[in-house]
Coordinates of C-alpha atoms and ligand atoms in Angstrom, one line a residue:
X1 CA 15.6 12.9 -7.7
X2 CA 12.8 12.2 -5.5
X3 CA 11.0 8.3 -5.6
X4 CA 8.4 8.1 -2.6
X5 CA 7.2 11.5 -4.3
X6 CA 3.4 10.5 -2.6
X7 CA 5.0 9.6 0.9
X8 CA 5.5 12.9 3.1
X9 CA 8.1 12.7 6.2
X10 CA 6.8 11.0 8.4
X11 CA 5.8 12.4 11.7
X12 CA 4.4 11.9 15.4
X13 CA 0.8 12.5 15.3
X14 CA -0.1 11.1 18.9
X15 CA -2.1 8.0 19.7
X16 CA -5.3 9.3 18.1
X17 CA -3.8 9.4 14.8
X18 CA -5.9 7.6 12.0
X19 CA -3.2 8.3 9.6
X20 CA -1.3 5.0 8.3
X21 CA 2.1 7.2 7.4
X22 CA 2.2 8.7 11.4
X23 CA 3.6 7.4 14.2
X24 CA 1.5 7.2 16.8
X25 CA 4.1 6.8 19.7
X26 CA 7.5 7.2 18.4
X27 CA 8.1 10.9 19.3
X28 CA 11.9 11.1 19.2
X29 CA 12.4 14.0 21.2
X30 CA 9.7 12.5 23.9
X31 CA 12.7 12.2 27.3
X32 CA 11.8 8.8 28.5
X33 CA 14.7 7.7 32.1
X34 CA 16.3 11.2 31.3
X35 CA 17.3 10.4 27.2
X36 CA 15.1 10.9 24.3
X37 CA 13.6 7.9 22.3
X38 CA 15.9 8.6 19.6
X39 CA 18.7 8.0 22.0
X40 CA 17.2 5.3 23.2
X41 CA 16.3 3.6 20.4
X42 CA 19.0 4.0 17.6
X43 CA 16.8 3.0 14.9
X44 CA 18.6 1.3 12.3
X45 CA 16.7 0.1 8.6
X46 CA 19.0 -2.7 6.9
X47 CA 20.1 -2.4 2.9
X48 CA 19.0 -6.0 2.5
X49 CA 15.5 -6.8 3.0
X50 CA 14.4 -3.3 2.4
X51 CA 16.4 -2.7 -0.7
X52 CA 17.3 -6.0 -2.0
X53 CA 14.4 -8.1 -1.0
X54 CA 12.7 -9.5 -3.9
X55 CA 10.1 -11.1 -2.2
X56 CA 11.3 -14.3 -3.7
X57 CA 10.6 -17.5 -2.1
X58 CA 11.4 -21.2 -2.4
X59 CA 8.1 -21.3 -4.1
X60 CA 8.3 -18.3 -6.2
X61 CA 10.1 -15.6 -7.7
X62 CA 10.7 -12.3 -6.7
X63 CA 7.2 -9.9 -7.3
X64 CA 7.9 -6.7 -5.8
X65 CA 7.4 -3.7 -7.6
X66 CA 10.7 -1.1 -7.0
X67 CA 10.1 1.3 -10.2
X68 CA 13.4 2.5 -9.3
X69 CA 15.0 -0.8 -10.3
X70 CA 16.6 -1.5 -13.6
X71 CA 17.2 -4.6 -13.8
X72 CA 21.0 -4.6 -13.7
X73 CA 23.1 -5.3 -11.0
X74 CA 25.6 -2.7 -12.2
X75 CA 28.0 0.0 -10.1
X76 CA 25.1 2.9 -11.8
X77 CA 22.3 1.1 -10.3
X78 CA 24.0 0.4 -7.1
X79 CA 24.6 4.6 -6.7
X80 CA 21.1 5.3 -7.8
X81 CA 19.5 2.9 -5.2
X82 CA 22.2 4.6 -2.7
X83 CA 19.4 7.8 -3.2
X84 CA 16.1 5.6 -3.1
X85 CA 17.6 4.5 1.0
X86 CA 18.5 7.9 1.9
X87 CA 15.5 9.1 0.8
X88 CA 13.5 6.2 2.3
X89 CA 15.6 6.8 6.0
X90 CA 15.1 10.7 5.4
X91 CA 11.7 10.4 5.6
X92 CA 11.0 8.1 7.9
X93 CA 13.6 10.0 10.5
X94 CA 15.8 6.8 11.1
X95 CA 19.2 7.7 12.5
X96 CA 21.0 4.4 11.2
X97 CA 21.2 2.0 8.5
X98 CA 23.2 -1.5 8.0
X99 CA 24.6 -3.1 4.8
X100 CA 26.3 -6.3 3.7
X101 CA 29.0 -4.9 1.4
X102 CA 27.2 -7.1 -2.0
X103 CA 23.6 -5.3 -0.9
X104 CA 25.3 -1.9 -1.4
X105 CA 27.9 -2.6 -4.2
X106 CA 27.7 -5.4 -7.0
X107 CA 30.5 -8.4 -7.4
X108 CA 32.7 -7.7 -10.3
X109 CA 34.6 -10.5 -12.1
X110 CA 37.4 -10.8 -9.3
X111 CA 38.0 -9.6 -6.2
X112 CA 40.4 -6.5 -7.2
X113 CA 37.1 -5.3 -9.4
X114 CA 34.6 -6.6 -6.6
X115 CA 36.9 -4.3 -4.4
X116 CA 36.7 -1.2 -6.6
X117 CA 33.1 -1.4 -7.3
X118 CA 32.8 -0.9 -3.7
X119 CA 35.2 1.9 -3.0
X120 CA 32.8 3.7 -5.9
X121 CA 29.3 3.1 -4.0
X122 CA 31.3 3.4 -0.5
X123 CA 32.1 7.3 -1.6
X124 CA 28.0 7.8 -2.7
X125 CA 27.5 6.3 1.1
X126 CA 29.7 8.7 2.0
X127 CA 28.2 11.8 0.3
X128 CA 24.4 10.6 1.4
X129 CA 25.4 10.0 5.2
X130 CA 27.3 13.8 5.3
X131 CA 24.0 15.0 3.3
X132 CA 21.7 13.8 5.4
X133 CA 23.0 12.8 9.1
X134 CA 21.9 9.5 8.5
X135 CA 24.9 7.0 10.3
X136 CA 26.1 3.8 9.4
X137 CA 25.1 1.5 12.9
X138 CA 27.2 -1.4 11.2
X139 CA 28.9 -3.1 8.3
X140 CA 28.9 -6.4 7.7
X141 CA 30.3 -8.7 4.6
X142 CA 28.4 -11.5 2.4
X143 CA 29.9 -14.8 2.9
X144 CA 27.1 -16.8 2.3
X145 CA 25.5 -15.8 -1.4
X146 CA 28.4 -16.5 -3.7
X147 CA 28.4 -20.3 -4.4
X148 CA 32.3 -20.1 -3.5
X149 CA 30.8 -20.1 -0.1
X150 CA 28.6 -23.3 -0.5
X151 CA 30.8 -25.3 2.2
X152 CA 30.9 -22.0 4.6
X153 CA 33.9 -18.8 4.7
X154 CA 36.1 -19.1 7.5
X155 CA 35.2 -23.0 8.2
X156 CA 35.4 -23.6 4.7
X157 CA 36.6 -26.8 3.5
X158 CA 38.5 -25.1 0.9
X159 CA 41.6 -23.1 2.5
X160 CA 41.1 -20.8 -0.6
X161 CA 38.1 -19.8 0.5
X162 CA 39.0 -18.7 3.9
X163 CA 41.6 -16.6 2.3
X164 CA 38.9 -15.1 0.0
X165 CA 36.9 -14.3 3.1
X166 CA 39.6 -12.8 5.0
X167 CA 40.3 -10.8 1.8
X168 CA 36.9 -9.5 1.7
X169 CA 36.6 -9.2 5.1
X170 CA 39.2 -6.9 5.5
X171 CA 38.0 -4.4 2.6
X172 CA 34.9 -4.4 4.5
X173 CA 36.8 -3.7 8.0
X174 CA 38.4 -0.6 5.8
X175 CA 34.7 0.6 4.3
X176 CA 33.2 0.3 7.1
X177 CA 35.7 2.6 8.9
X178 CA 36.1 5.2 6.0
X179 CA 31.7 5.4 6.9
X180 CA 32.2 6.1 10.3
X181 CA 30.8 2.7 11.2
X182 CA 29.7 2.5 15.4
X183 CA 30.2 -2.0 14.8
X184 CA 30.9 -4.7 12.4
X185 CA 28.8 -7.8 12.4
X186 CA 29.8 -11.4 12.3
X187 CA 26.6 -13.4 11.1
X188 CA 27.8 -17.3 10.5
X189 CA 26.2 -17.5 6.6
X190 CA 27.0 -21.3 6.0
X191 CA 29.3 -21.5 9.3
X192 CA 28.1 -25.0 10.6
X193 CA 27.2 -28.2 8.9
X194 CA 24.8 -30.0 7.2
X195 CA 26.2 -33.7 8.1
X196 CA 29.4 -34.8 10.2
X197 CA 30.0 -37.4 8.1
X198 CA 32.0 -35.2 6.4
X199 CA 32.8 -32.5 8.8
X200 CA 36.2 -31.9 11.2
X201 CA 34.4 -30.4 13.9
X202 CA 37.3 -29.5 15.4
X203 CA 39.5 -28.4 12.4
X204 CA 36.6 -26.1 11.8
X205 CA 36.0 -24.6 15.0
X206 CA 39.6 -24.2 15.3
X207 CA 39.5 -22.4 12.0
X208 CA 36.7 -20.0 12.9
X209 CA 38.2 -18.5 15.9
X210 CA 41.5 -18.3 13.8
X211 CA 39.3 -16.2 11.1
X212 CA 38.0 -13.8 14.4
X213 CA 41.6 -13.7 15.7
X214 CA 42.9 -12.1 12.1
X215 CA 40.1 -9.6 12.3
X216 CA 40.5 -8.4 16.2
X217 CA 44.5 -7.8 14.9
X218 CA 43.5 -6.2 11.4
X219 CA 40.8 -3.9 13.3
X220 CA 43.7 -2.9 15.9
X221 CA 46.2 -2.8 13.0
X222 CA 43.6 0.1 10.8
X223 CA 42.3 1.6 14.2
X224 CA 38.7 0.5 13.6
X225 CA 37.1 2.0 17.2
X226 CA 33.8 0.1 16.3
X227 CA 32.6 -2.9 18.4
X228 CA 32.7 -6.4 16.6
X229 CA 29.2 -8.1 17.4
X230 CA 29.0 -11.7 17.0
X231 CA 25.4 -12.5 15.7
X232 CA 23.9 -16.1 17.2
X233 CA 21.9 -18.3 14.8
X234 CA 20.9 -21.9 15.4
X235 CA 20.5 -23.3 12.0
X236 CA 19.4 -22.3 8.5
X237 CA 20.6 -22.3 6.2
X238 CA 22.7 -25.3 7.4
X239 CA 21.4 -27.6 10.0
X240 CA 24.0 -26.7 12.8
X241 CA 25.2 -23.4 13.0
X242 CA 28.3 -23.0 15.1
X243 CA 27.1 -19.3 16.7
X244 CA 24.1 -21.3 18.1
X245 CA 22.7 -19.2 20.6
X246 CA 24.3 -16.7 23.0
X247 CA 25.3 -19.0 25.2
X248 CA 27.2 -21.2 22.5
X249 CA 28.6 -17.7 21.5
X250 CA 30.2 -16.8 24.8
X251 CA 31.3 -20.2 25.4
X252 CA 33.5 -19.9 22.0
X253 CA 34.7 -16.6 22.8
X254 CA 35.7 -17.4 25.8
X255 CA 37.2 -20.9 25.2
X256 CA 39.3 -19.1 22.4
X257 CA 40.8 -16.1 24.3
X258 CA 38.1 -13.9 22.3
X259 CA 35.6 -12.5 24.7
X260 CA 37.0 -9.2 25.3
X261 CA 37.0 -7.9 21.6
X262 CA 33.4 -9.2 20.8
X263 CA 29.7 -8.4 21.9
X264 CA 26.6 -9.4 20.7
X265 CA 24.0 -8.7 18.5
X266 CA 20.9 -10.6 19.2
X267 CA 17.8 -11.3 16.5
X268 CA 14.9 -12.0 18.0
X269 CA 14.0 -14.5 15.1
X270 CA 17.4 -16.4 16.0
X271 CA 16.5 -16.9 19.4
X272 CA 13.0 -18.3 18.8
X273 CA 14.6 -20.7 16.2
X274 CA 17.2 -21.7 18.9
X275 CA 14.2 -22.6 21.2
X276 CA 14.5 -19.5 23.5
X277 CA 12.6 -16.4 23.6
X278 CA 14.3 -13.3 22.9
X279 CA 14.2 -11.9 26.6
X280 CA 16.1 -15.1 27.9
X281 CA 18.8 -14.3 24.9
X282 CA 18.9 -10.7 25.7
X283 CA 19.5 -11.3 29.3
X284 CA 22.0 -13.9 28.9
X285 CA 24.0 -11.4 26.6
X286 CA 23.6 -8.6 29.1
X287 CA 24.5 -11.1 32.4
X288 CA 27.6 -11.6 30.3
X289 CA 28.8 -8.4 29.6
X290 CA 28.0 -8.8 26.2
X291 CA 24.9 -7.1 25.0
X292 CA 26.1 -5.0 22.0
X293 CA 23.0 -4.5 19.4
X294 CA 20.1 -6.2 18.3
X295 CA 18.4 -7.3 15.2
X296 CA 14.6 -6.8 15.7
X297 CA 12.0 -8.8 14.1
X298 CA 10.0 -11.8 14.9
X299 CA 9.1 -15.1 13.7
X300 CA 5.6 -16.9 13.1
X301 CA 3.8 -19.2 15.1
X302 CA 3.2 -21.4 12.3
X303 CA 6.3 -21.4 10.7
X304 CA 9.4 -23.0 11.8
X305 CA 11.5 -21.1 10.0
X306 CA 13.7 -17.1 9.6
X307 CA 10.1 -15.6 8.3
X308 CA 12.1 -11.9 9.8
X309 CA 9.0 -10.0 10.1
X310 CA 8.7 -7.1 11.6
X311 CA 7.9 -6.6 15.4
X312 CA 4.2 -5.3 16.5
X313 CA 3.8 -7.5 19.4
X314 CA 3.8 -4.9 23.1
X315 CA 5.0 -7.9 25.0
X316 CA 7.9 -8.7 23.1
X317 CA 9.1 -5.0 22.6
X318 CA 8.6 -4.4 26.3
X319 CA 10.5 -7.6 27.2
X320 CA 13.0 -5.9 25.2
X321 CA 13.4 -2.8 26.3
X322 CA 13.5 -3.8 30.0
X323 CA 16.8 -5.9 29.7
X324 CA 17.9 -3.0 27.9
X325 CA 17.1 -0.7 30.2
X326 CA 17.9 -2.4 32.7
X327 CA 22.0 -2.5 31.7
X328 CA 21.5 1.4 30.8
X329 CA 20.6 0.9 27.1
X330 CA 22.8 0.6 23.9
X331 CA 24.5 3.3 23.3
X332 CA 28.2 4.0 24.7
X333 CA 31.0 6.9 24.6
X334 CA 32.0 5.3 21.1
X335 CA 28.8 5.1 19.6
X336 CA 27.0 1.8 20.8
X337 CA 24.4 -0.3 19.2
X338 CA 21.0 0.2 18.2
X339 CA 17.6 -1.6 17.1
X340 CA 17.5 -2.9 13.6
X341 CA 15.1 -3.5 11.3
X342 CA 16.5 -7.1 9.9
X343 CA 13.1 -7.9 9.2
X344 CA 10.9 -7.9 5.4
X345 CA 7.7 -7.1 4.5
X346 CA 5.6 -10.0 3.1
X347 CA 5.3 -11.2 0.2
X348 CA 1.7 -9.9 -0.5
X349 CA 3.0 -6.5 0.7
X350 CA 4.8 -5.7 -2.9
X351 CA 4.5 -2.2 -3.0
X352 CA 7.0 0.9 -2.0
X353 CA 4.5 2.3 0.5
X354 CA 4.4 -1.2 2.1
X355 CA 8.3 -0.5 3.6
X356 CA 6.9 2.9 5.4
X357 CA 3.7 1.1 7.0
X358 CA 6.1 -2.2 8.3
X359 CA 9.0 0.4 9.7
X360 CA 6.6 2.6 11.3
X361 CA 4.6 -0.3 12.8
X362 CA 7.8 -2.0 14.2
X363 CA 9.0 1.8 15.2
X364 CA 5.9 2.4 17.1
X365 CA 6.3 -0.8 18.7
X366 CA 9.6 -0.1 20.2
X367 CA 8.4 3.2 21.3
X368 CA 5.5 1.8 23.2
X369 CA 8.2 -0.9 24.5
X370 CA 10.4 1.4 25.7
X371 CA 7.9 3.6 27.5
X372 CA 6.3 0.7 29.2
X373 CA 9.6 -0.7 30.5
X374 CA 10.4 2.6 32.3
X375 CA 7.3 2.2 33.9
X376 CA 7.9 -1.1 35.1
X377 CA 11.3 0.1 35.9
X378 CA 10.3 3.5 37.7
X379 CA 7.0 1.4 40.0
X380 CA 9.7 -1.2 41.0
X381 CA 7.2 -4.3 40.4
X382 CA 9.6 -6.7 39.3
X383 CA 12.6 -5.7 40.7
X384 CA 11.3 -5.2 44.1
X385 CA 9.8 -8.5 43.9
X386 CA 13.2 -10.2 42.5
X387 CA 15.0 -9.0 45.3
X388 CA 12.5 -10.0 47.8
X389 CA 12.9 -13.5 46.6
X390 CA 16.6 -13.6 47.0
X391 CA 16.4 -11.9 50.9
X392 CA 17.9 -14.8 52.0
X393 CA 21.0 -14.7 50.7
X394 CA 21.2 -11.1 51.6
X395 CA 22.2 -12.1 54.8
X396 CA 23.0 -15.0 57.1
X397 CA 24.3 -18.3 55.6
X398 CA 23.5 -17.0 52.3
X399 CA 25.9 -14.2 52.5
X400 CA 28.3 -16.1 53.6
X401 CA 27.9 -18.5 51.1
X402 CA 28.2 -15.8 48.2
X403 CA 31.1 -14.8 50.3
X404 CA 33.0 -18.0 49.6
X405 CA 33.1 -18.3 53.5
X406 CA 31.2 -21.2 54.0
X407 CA 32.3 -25.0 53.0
X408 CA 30.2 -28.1 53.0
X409 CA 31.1 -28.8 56.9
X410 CA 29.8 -25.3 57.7
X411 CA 26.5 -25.5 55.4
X412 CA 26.5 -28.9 57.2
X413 CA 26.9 -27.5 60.8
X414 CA 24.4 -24.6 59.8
X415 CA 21.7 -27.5 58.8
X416 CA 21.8 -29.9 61.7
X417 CA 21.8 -27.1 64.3
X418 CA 18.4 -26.1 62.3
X419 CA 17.1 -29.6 61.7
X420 CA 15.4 -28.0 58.2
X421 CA 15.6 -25.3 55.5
X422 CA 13.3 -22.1 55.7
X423 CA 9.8 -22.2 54.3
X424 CA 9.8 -21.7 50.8
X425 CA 7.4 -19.4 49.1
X426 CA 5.8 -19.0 46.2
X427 CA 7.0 -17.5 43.2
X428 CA 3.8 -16.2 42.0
X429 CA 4.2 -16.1 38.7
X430 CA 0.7 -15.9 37.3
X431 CA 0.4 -12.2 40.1
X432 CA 3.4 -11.4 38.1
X433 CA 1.6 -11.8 34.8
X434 CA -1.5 -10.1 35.7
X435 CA 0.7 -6.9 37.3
X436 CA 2.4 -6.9 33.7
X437 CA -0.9 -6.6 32.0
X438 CA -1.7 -3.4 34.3
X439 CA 0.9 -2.0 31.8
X440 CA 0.7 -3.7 28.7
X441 CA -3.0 -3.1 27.8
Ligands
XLS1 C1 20.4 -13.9 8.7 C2 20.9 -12.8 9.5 C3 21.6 -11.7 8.7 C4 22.5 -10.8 9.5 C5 23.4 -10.0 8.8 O1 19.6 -14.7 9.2 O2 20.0 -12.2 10.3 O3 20.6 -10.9 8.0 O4 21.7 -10.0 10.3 O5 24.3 -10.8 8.1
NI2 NI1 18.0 -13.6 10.6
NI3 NI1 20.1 -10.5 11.5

């Protein structure tokens, strides 16, 4: 059964293109550094906003108009809605999708129902992705709706609870398997605090990285090839999370013997809310090692809070796609990571046909990202000037400095032979700027 019977697939019309269901430069076949945009890009649209987004708010209840719906949260609506994605990524020629396991599959009244309620949608997933091509990027589990989770998961509290998050955790480990999933996410939910009065930092921390421990063994245990990504977040919804940013992350990997089974996936709302901008997160990540995936959306201005709208601004998406470029993209032998859509349309924008115009805007914006970052990349502008900069430790007491063969007696020696350090020079930073906007016009 077809439900966007008045949307046609959506294709690449060029630039020119009038038409509001085209893209206008996300031709997927286009070779862009030797790999096609859709090898590049690994579109992903999440289950979440785009299929359970109400358009709710703290003001308001949900509005949006989904004829498909029935009101239920049952197992038969769950499969139906199953079609209503496939259909939606089939037509909008998106090779990915990503799902918490309670967007996809309702709760039942324990967790051995919960389980097999998802086992049923999990086979429809199953059936849709071999129909279809369409590829889970990554699986990820709710431990943050439920009000069981209302003091956190795995720094709950309540020792029960992390056992009911392991529990789920692990079914969701084996789901996202069975689908052929390329990662599994980590998002923190309620993982942080809302007052230390009545926190144990420590016990909690401690408790976390025990939770991340049990999953690295239970993903060896099954065989689970997929990447784990660890997905930073500041605050909201509680005032500290503990995945700050993606240098708290790494920090907390690495301080609990974790850094070599985990990457990153990096929202570019996240960083903003962290007080960073989404190219300093990226590079961090990819300095590290630890780039796996990102989340791609944007936040407001005006608004200080996860507004997850979708991306249209050139300068971001090209800030983007040169740090991903620039460590030789996403993708890997096993699969690799990909751009996804965790972002909503408005409130306002109730209809069906609003999710085609808000994918294929944040689409096109990649695509026009990506090709101006291989620009960039192929004229040299930035690099050549980066490594300009640094000359001076290319060679000299620089080098040996880098070298580790020069101690504070030598950098000593070296300085009162020359009485002064080198002119500096400038960093021209507003030339840079204006050589940017040669591109990003
Ligand atoms: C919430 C997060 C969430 C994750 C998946 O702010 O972005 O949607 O991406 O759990
Ligand atoms: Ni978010
Ligand atoms: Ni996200």
């Amino acid at each position: 059964m077809a439900f966007f019977t008045d949307v046609p697939k959506i294709k690449f019309e060029g630039p020119d293109s009038k038409n509001t269901l085209a893209f206008r430069h996300y031709d997927e076949s286009e070779i862009v550094e030797g790999k096609t945009m859709k090898e590049h890009l690994r579109f992903a649209v999440c289950y979440w906003h785009t299929f359970r987004g109400t358009g709710s708010d703290p003001f308001g209840p949900g509005c949006n108009l989904r004829p498909w719906e029935d009101g239920t949260d049952s197992v038969e609506m769950a499969i139906k809605r199953v079609g209503v994605a496939f259909e939606f990524f089939e037509k909008l020629g998106v090779p990915y999708y990503c799902f918490h396991d309670r967007d996809v599959s309702p709760e039942g009244k324990n967790l051995k129902e919960t389980n097999a309620n998802f086992d049923k949608v999990a086979k429809a997933l199953k059936d849709e992705q071999q129909r279809t091509g369409v590829k889970l990027l990554w699986g990820t589990a709710n431990l943050f709706s439920n009000p069981r989770f209302m003091h956190g998961a795995a720094t709950s509290c309540n020792a029960d609870v992390f056992a009911y998050a392991g529990a789920q955790v692990k079914k969701c480990l084996e789901v996202t398997k069975e689908l052929g999933g390329e990662n599994y996410v980590f998002w923190g939910g309620r993982e942080g605090y809302s007052n230390l009065y009545n926190t144990d930092l420590k016990r909690e921390l401690d408790h976390l990285a025990k939770f991340f421990h049990l999953a690295v063994d239970y993903k060896k245990k099954i065989g689970f090839g997929g990447q784990f990504l660890i997905e930073p977040k500041p605050k909201e919804p509680t005032v500290h999370q503990y995945d700050f940013d993606v240098a708290n992350c790494v920090a907390f990997l690495r301080g609990y013997g974790l850094a070599d089974s985990f990457k990153l996936n990096v929202e570019t709302n996240h960083a903003t809310l962290a007080g960073h901008t989404m190219m300093h997160e990226l590079a961090y990540a990819s300095m590290c090692g630890m780039l796996g995936s990102i989340d791609a959306n944007r936040g407001d201005l005006l608004l200080g809070w996860d507004t997850d709208q979708f991306p249209t601004d050139y300068y971001l998406t090209t800030q983007c796609m040169l740090v991903i470029l620039g460590q030789g993209g996403l993708a890997n032998e096993k699969g690799g990571g990909g751009v996804n859509f965790d972002a909503k349309v408005r409130r306002e924008s109730f209809e069906p046909i609003d999710l085609f115009h808000a994918h294929i805007g944040g689409m096109d914006a990649f695509a026009v990202g990506l090709k101006l970052a291989a620009q960039i990349r192929k004229e040299g502008v930035l690099s050549d000037f980066v490594k300009q900069r640094y000359a001076s430790w290319d060679t000299g007491i620089g080098a040996k400095v880098e070298a580790g063969q020069a101690k504070f007696e030598d950098l000593e020696t070296y300085m009162l032979e020359k009485g002064d350090a080198a002119k500096n020079v400038s960093g021209r930073q507003e030339m840079l700027e204006n050589i940017i906007n040669r591109y990003v016009r």
